[in-house]
Short mmCIF file of C-alpha atoms in Angstrom, two decimals:
data_model
loop_
_atom_site.label_atom_id
_atom_site.label_comp_id
_atom_site.label_asym_id
_atom_site.label_seq_id
_atom_site.Cartn_x
_atom_site.Cartn_y
_atom_site.Cartn_z
CA UNK A 1 25.05 -2.02 -10.54
CA UNK A 2 28.14 -3.92 -10.87
CA UNK A 3 28.09 -6.51 -13.59
CA UNK A 4 30.55 -8.76 -11.61
CA UNK A 5 28.94 -8.78 -8.29
CA UNK A 6 28.77 -12.19 -6.96
CA UNK A 7 25.64 -11.33 -5.39
CA UNK A 8 23.67 -10.88 -8.11
CA UNK A 9 22.49 -14.63 -8.09
CA UNK A 10 19.93 -16.81 -7.13
CA UNK A 11 19.48 -17.93 -3.43
CA UNK A 12 20.44 -21.71 -3.01
CA UNK A 13 17.70 -22.56 -0.87
CA UNK A 14 15.88 -25.84 -0.10
CA UNK A 15 12.41 -26.67 -0.79
CA UNK A 16 11.33 -26.48 2.57
CA UNK A 17 13.29 -22.84 3.17
CA UNK A 18 12.56 -20.68 6.10
CA UNK A 19 11.96 -16.93 4.67
CA UNK A 20 11.37 -14.08 6.94
CA UNK A 21 10.13 -10.83 5.05
CA UNK A 22 10.64 -7.35 6.62
CA UNK A 23 7.85 -5.22 6.29
CA UNK A 24 7.77 -2.78 9.59
CA UNK A 25 6.51 0.39 7.82
CA UNK A 26 2.65 1.34 6.74
CA UNK A 27 -0.64 -0.37 6.00
CA UNK A 28 0.11 1.06 2.12
CA UNK A 29 3.44 -0.96 1.89
CA UNK A 30 1.57 -4.08 3.21
CA UNK A 31 -1.07 -3.75 0.60
CA UNK A 32 1.70 -3.32 -2.38
CA UNK A 33 3.57 -6.09 -0.99
CA UNK A 34 0.80 -8.73 -1.07
CA UNK A 35 1.17 -9.50 -4.74
CA UNK A 36 5.12 -10.53 -4.05
CA UNK A 37 3.74 -12.56 -1.14
CA UNK A 38 1.15 -14.04 -3.27
CA UNK A 39 3.64 -14.88 -5.92
CA UNK A 40 6.36 -16.16 -3.56
CA UNK A 41 3.98 -18.90 -1.90
CA UNK A 42 2.62 -19.86 -5.07
CA UNK A 43 6.56 -20.29 -6.54
CA UNK A 44 7.81 -21.99 -3.05
CA UNK A 45 4.58 -23.85 -1.72
CA UNK A 46 6.81 -25.84 0.53
CA UNK A 47 8.52 -23.08 2.04
CA UNK A 48 7.70 -21.47 5.34
CA UNK A 49 7.43 -17.81 4.91
CA UNK A 50 7.04 -15.27 7.99
CA UNK A 51 6.59 -11.58 7.89
CA UNK A 52 7.79 -9.25 10.42
CA UNK A 53 5.20 -6.34 10.72
CA UNK A 54 5.50 -2.79 12.80
CA UNK A 55 3.40 -1.52 14.92
CA UNK A 56 1.84 0.90 12.27
CA UNK A 57 0.45 -1.91 10.12
CA UNK A 58 -0.02 -4.77 12.84
CA UNK A 59 -3.62 -4.57 11.84
CA UNK A 60 -2.83 -6.18 8.70
CA UNK A 61 -1.71 -9.70 10.31
CA UNK A 62 -4.72 -11.83 9.09
CA UNK A 63 -4.64 -10.23 5.23
CA UNK A 64 -0.85 -11.13 5.47
CA UNK A 65 -1.41 -14.73 6.59
CA UNK A 66 -3.21 -15.44 3.14
CA UNK A 67 0.09 -16.29 1.60
CA UNK A 68 2.46 -16.48 4.91
CA UNK A 69 2.52 -18.91 7.92
CA UNK A 70 3.42 -16.54 10.68
CA UNK A 71 3.41 -12.86 11.72
CA UNK A 72 5.80 -11.37 14.01
CA UNK A 73 5.29 -7.68 15.47
CA UNK A 74 8.20 -5.33 15.62
CA UNK A 75 7.71 -2.89 18.43
CA UNK A 76 9.93 0.07 19.49
CA UNK A 77 11.02 -1.05 23.15
CA UNK A 78 14.18 -2.10 24.22
CA UNK A 79 12.78 -4.98 26.05
CA UNK A 80 9.81 -6.02 23.20
CA UNK A 81 13.34 -5.78 20.56
CA UNK A 82 15.39 -8.08 22.67
CA UNK A 83 12.84 -10.42 23.08
CA UNK A 84 11.59 -10.54 19.25
CA UNK A 85 15.19 -10.80 18.49
CA UNK A 86 15.74 -14.44 20.97
CA UNK A 87 12.24 -15.41 19.00
CA UNK A 88 13.58 -14.74 15.75
CA UNK A 89 17.28 -16.18 16.07
CA UNK A 90 15.25 -19.28 17.48
CA UNK A 91 13.48 -19.69 14.03
CA UNK A 92 16.66 -20.68 12.28
CA UNK A 93 15.19 -18.55 8.88
CA UNK A 94 17.85 -19.15 5.98
CA UNK A 95 16.94 -15.96 4.16
CA UNK A 96 15.85 -12.63 5.67
CA UNK A 97 14.48 -10.18 3.01
CA UNK A 98 14.67 -6.57 3.38
CA UNK A 99 11.48 -4.91 1.20
CA UNK A 100 12.87 -1.18 2.06
CA UNK A 101 13.83 0.61 -1.04
CA UNK A 102 15.49 3.12 1.14
CA UNK A 103 18.36 2.20 3.74
CA UNK A 104 16.54 1.62 7.08
CA UNK A 105 18.38 1.34 10.27
CA UNK A 106 15.69 -0.76 12.01
CA UNK A 107 16.02 -3.36 8.86
CA UNK A 108 19.96 -3.01 9.64
CA UNK A 109 19.26 -4.60 12.92
CA UNK A 110 17.12 -7.04 12.46
CA UNK A 111 18.87 -8.40 9.26
CA UNK A 112 22.28 -8.43 11.28
CA UNK A 113 20.74 -10.29 14.74
CA UNK A 114 18.01 -12.72 13.17
CA UNK A 115 20.89 -15.23 12.40
CA UNK A 116 19.68 -15.51 8.54
CA UNK A 117 22.26 -17.29 6.44
CA UNK A 118 21.58 -15.02 3.62
CA UNK A 119 20.20 -11.40 3.29
CA UNK A 120 18.78 -10.18 0.37
CA UNK A 121 17.66 -6.65 -0.46
CA UNK A 122 17.86 -4.16 -3.34
CA UNK A 123 20.96 -2.69 -4.40
CA UNK A 124 20.90 0.66 -2.65
CA UNK A 125 23.76 2.79 -0.39
CA UNK A 126 23.43 0.07 2.17
CA UNK A 127 24.22 -2.93 -0.32
CA UNK A 128 27.18 -4.08 1.90
CA UNK A 129 24.45 -5.49 4.49
CA UNK A 130 23.46 -7.80 1.73
CA UNK A 131 24.60 -11.63 0.75
CA UNK A 132 22.28 -11.29 -2.55
CA UNK A 133 21.12 -8.21 -4.21
CA UNK A 134 18.44 -7.25 -6.90
CA UNK A 135 18.68 -4.04 -9.21
CA UNK A 136 16.87 -1.06 -7.87
CA UNK A 137 14.68 -0.17 -10.93
CA UNK A 138 14.27 3.53 -11.93
CA UNK A 139 11.71 4.66 -9.57
CA UNK A 140 10.37 7.11 -11.68
CA UNK A 141 9.11 4.52 -14.32
CA UNK A 142 8.67 1.43 -12.26
CA UNK A 143 5.00 1.20 -10.19
CA UNK A 144 6.03 0.19 -6.49
CA UNK A 145 4.10 -3.28 -6.88
CA UNK A 146 6.39 -4.29 -9.74
CA UNK A 147 9.35 -3.10 -7.85
CA UNK A 148 8.51 -5.32 -4.95
CA UNK A 149 7.90 -8.23 -7.23
CA UNK A 150 11.48 -7.98 -8.92
CA UNK A 151 12.73 -9.24 -5.33
CA UNK A 152 11.39 -12.64 -6.91
CA UNK A 153 13.79 -13.08 -9.30
CA UNK A 154 16.23 -13.79 -6.39
CA UNK A 155 13.91 -17.19 -5.69
CA UNK A 156 13.94 -18.00 -9.11
CA UNK A 157 10.03 -16.83 -9.16
CA UNK A 158 9.03 -15.45 -12.39
CA UNK A 159 5.86 -13.60 -12.38
CA UNK A 160 4.52 -10.80 -15.36
CA UNK A 161 1.99 -8.16 -14.38
CA UNK A 162 -0.99 -10.04 -14.68
CA UNK A 163 -0.21 -12.06 -11.69
CA UNK A 164 0.50 -8.68 -9.59
CA UNK A 165 -3.04 -7.46 -8.66
CA UNK A 166 -3.69 -6.08 -5.68
CA UNK A 167 -5.93 -7.92 -3.02
CA UNK A 168 -8.59 -6.32 -0.66
CA UNK A 169 -8.49 -6.60 3.13
CA UNK A 170 -11.96 -7.84 4.02
CA UNK A 171 -12.66 -8.84 0.50
CA UNK A 172 -12.38 -12.71 -0.50
CA UNK A 173 -9.20 -13.47 -2.58
CA UNK A 174 -10.72 -13.31 -6.28
CA UNK A 175 -8.84 -13.33 -9.90
CA UNK A 176 -8.34 -10.08 -11.49
CA UNK A 177 -11.42 -11.02 -14.01
CA UNK A 178 -13.80 -11.26 -11.14
CA UNK A 179 -12.76 -8.02 -9.72
CA UNK A 180 -13.32 -6.51 -13.24
CA UNK A 181 -16.37 -8.05 -13.55
CA UNK A 182 -17.56 -6.86 -9.92
CA UNK A 183 -16.54 -3.23 -10.64
CA UNK A 184 -19.39 -3.17 -13.33
CA UNK A 185 -21.95 -4.27 -11.28
CA UNK A 186 -21.54 -3.69 -7.65
CA UNK A 187 -20.79 0.18 -7.48
CA UNK A 188 -24.40 1.18 -7.45
CA UNK A 189 -25.17 2.96 -4.30
CA UNK A 190 -22.78 5.92 -4.16
CA UNK A 191 -21.41 8.44 -6.73
CA UNK A 192 -18.34 9.65 -5.15
CA UNK A 193 -16.51 8.12 -1.80
CA UNK A 194 -14.49 10.73 0.24
CA UNK A 195 -11.82 9.73 2.28
CA UNK A 196 -10.85 12.77 4.60
CA UNK A 197 -7.60 11.07 6.34
CA UNK A 198 -4.16 11.14 5.73
CA UNK A 199 -1.18 9.75 7.37
CA UNK A 200 0.45 13.03 8.16
CA UNK A 201 -0.55 16.52 8.42
CA UNK A 202 1.11 18.10 5.29
CA UNK A 203 -1.43 15.67 3.80
CA UNK A 204 -4.47 16.44 5.13
CA UNK A 205 -6.58 18.64 2.96
CA UNK A 206 -8.22 21.30 4.79
CA UNK A 207 -12.05 21.53 5.95
CA UNK A 208 -12.96 24.01 3.27
CA UNK A 209 -11.40 22.68 0.32
CA UNK A 210 -13.79 19.46 0.86
CA UNK A 211 -16.90 21.57 1.47
CA UNK A 212 -15.84 23.33 -1.85
CA UNK A 213 -15.26 20.44 -3.57
CA UNK A 214 -18.58 19.04 -2.41
CA UNK A 215 -20.14 22.06 -3.63
CA UNK A 216 -18.75 21.88 -7.09
CA UNK A 217 -19.73 17.97 -7.35
CA UNK A 218 -23.10 18.79 -6.72
CA UNK A 219 -23.48 21.59 -8.95
CA UNK A 220 -22.18 19.78 -11.54
CA UNK A 221 -24.11 16.63 -11.17
CA UNK A 222 -26.87 17.94 -9.02
CA UNK A 223 -28.27 14.48 -8.38
CA UNK A 224 -25.11 12.73 -7.28
CA UNK A 225 -24.67 11.04 -4.08
CA UNK A 226 -21.58 11.76 -1.73
CA UNK A 227 -20.29 9.65 1.12
CA UNK A 228 -17.66 10.78 3.62
CA UNK A 229 -15.37 8.26 4.97
CA UNK A 230 -12.16 8.60 7.25
CA UNK A 231 -10.29 7.46 10.26
CA UNK A 232 -12.06 7.52 13.58
CA UNK A 233 -9.46 9.94 14.44
CA UNK A 234 -11.27 12.20 12.06
CA UNK A 235 -14.99 11.71 12.84
CA UNK A 236 -15.19 15.42 14.33
CA UNK A 237 -13.79 16.82 10.84
CA UNK A 238 -16.46 14.24 8.93
CA UNK A 239 -19.16 15.38 11.14
CA UNK A 240 -18.53 19.07 10.60
CA UNK A 241 -18.30 18.73 6.64
CA UNK A 242 -21.61 16.64 6.46
CA UNK A 243 -23.31 19.18 8.65
CA UNK A 244 -22.22 22.22 6.07
CA UNK A 245 -23.07 20.30 3.07
CA UNK A 246 -25.62 17.58 1.96
CA UNK A 247 -22.94 14.97 1.73
CA UNK A 248 -24.02 11.71 4.25
CA UNK A 249 -21.36 10.39 6.65
CA UNK A 250 -19.85 6.80 7.13
CA UNK A 251 -19.97 5.64 10.67
CA UNK A 252 -16.64 4.64 12.16
CA UNK A 253 -15.28 1.31 11.08
CA UNK A 254 -13.96 -1.48 13.24
CA UNK A 255 -10.96 -2.12 11.17
CA UNK A 256 -9.58 -1.23 7.58
CA UNK A 257 -11.11 -4.43 6.43
CA UNK A 258 -14.38 -3.23 7.77
CA UNK A 259 -13.82 0.23 5.83
CA UNK A 260 -12.86 -1.65 2.77
CA UNK A 261 -16.05 -3.27 2.88
CA UNK A 262 -18.10 0.03 2.95
CA UNK A 263 -15.85 1.32 0.14
CA UNK A 264 -16.98 -0.94 -2.32
CA UNK A 265 -20.08 0.85 -2.74
CA UNK A 266 -18.55 3.77 -4.19
CA UNK A 267 -18.19 4.58 -8.12
CA UNK A 268 -15.69 7.01 -7.70
CA UNK A 269 -13.16 7.84 -5.05
CA UNK A 270 -11.22 11.33 -4.06
CA UNK A 271 -8.88 10.86 -1.18
CA UNK A 272 -5.28 12.23 -0.29
CA UNK A 273 -2.11 9.88 -1.08
CA UNK A 274 -2.89 7.38 1.59
CA UNK A 275 -3.51 3.45 2.13
CA UNK A 276 -7.25 3.95 0.90
CA UNK A 277 -5.85 4.79 -2.52
CA UNK A 278 -4.46 0.98 -2.71
CA UNK A 279 -7.85 -0.38 -1.55
CA UNK A 280 -9.59 1.67 -4.07
CA UNK A 281 -7.32 0.25 -6.78
CA UNK A 282 -7.81 -3.69 -5.54
CA UNK A 283 -11.61 -3.20 -6.06
CA UNK A 284 -11.27 -1.50 -9.44
CA UNK A 285 -12.43 2.17 -8.30
CA UNK A 286 -11.65 4.60 -10.42
CA UNK A 287 -9.72 7.40 -8.42
CA UNK A 288 -8.87 10.93 -7.68
CA UNK A 289 -5.85 11.34 -5.68
CA UNK A 290 -4.19 14.36 -3.94
CA UNK A 291 -0.20 13.90 -4.27
CA UNK A 292 2.59 15.95 -2.76
CA UNK A 293 6.03 14.94 -4.80
CA UNK A 294 8.69 15.71 -2.52
CA UNK A 295 11.33 13.23 -4.29
CA UNK A 296 12.34 14.03 -7.57
CA UNK A 297 13.74 10.34 -8.21
CA UNK A 298 10.39 8.79 -7.35
CA UNK A 299 7.23 8.68 -8.96
CA UNK A 300 4.06 9.13 -6.50
CA UNK A 301 2.45 5.62 -5.75
CA UNK A 302 -0.05 6.07 -8.35
CA UNK A 303 -3.03 3.30 -7.75
CA UNK A 304 -1.90 0.06 -9.77
CA UNK A 305 -3.77 -1.34 -12.61
CA UNK A 306 -6.84 0.92 -12.10
CA UNK A 307 -7.82 4.04 -13.88
CA UNK A 308 -7.11 7.24 -11.87
CA UNK A 309 -6.15 11.31 -12.05
CA UNK A 310 -3.65 12.89 -10.17
CA UNK A 311 -3.65 16.35 -8.54
CA UNK A 312 -0.20 16.98 -7.78
CA UNK A 313 0.73 19.90 -5.59
CA UNK A 314 3.27 22.19 -6.54
CA UNK A 315 4.29 22.35 -2.88
CA UNK A 316 6.62 19.46 -2.12
CA UNK A 317 6.06 19.45 1.34
CA UNK A 318 2.24 18.84 1.06
CA UNK A 319 -0.96 19.08 -0.48
CA UNK A 320 -2.51 22.19 0.83
CA UNK A 321 -2.23 24.01 -2.71
CA UNK A 322 -4.05 22.09 -4.63
CA UNK A 323 -7.54 23.87 -5.40
CA UNK A 324 -11.23 22.14 -5.17
CA UNK A 325 -11.67 23.27 -8.57
CA UNK A 326 -8.77 21.03 -10.14
CA UNK A 327 -10.18 18.11 -8.42
CA UNK A 328 -13.69 18.28 -8.89
CA UNK A 329 -13.12 18.72 -12.71
CA UNK A 330 -10.86 15.66 -12.97
CA UNK A 331 -13.59 13.70 -10.61
CA UNK A 332 -16.42 14.83 -12.94
CA UNK A 333 -14.37 13.74 -15.93
CA UNK A 334 -13.80 10.26 -14.53
CA UNK A 335 -17.80 9.95 -13.58
CA UNK A 336 -18.58 10.97 -17.16
CA UNK A 337 -16.34 8.21 -18.51
CA UNK A 338 -17.87 5.33 -16.01
CA UNK A 339 -20.94 6.01 -14.42
CA UNK A 340 -22.87 8.66 -16.85
CA UNK A 341 -24.43 5.57 -19.01
CA UNK A 342 -25.28 3.50 -15.94
#
C-alpha cells in the first residue's frame, strides 16, 4: 500500500449514483457478498445498484435483487459479450466495483468497456486499472465476508461485524437475533445432513468414505437420523450411498432456494467446501467442512459467524486424504455440544 496514493479516497458520488457491481464467479461468492450489498443499499438508499452475474451464478438473481435494482448476466460468447457491453455503456454508470480479490481478465475487460467514470477495486497486482483503491487485508486473518465489506469504505459507509450476517436463499430475510432463535427450535428432524456434491473433482469425497462416515456416526449415535443431499448431477451417487446404508435421501430440489429450505431441518451439516457451507452458516447450523488448502497466503472460506469444525487435507490439491474417522469424531463432538440435551 502506498500511503500517498491519491486513489485511497472516498468516491465523489451524488445521492442517486449509478453503481455496477461485478460478481461473475460462483454461487458462494454471491452468498458472501450479500452483506456488502445490503450495507451499500442501507448506506446509499437513493443509489441505483446493478449487479453483473455470470453463467455459473445467474440462478442467484432473485437473491441478489433483495438489495439491488437490476441484474445483468455475463455469458462467454463473443456476440453476447458485445451485446452486454453495449447495454452497460448505455446505463452510464458512475462507478464499477470489482469484487475480485485476485486479478481477473474478465473484470478488467468489463471495467474498461462499461464506460464508468470511477473504477473501484482492491489494491493488488492489477492496481493500475482502478481510479479508487481499498487495501487488500491479510487473507490469512480476515474472513472473506469482511474482506468484501471493506470495499464499503470507499463509499463512506461504515459497518461492524453484527451488520454482516449472511442471508439464506429461499428464506425470508431476518435479523441475526431471529436467526439465532430459529436455530434453537427449528432443526428437529435430522441429526446430520450430508451434502455430497462439490464444485470440482478434487473436492469430491470418494463414495466409500461417505459410507464409512455414516457407519461411524451410527455406531457412535445409534439413533441418529442422517439425510443425504446433493446436486442433481450426483443423484446416482446419493442413491448408491443410501442403498448401502440406512441414511435417507433428499430428492432433487428445483433450485438452491428449495435446497436451502430442506437444509433447515438439519442439526449438524457435513460437506466439502462449497456454497452449501455458507447457506448452512446463514441458518446457524454448526458444520463439519472438508477443505483443501492450496494457498498459503489465504485461509479457507470458513463458515462465517457460525460454529464449525474444519478437516483440512494434507494434500493441497484436494480432500481425498481426509479420513472418515476424523470427520466422524468432529461431527459427534458438535452433536454432543449442540444436540445431546435436546
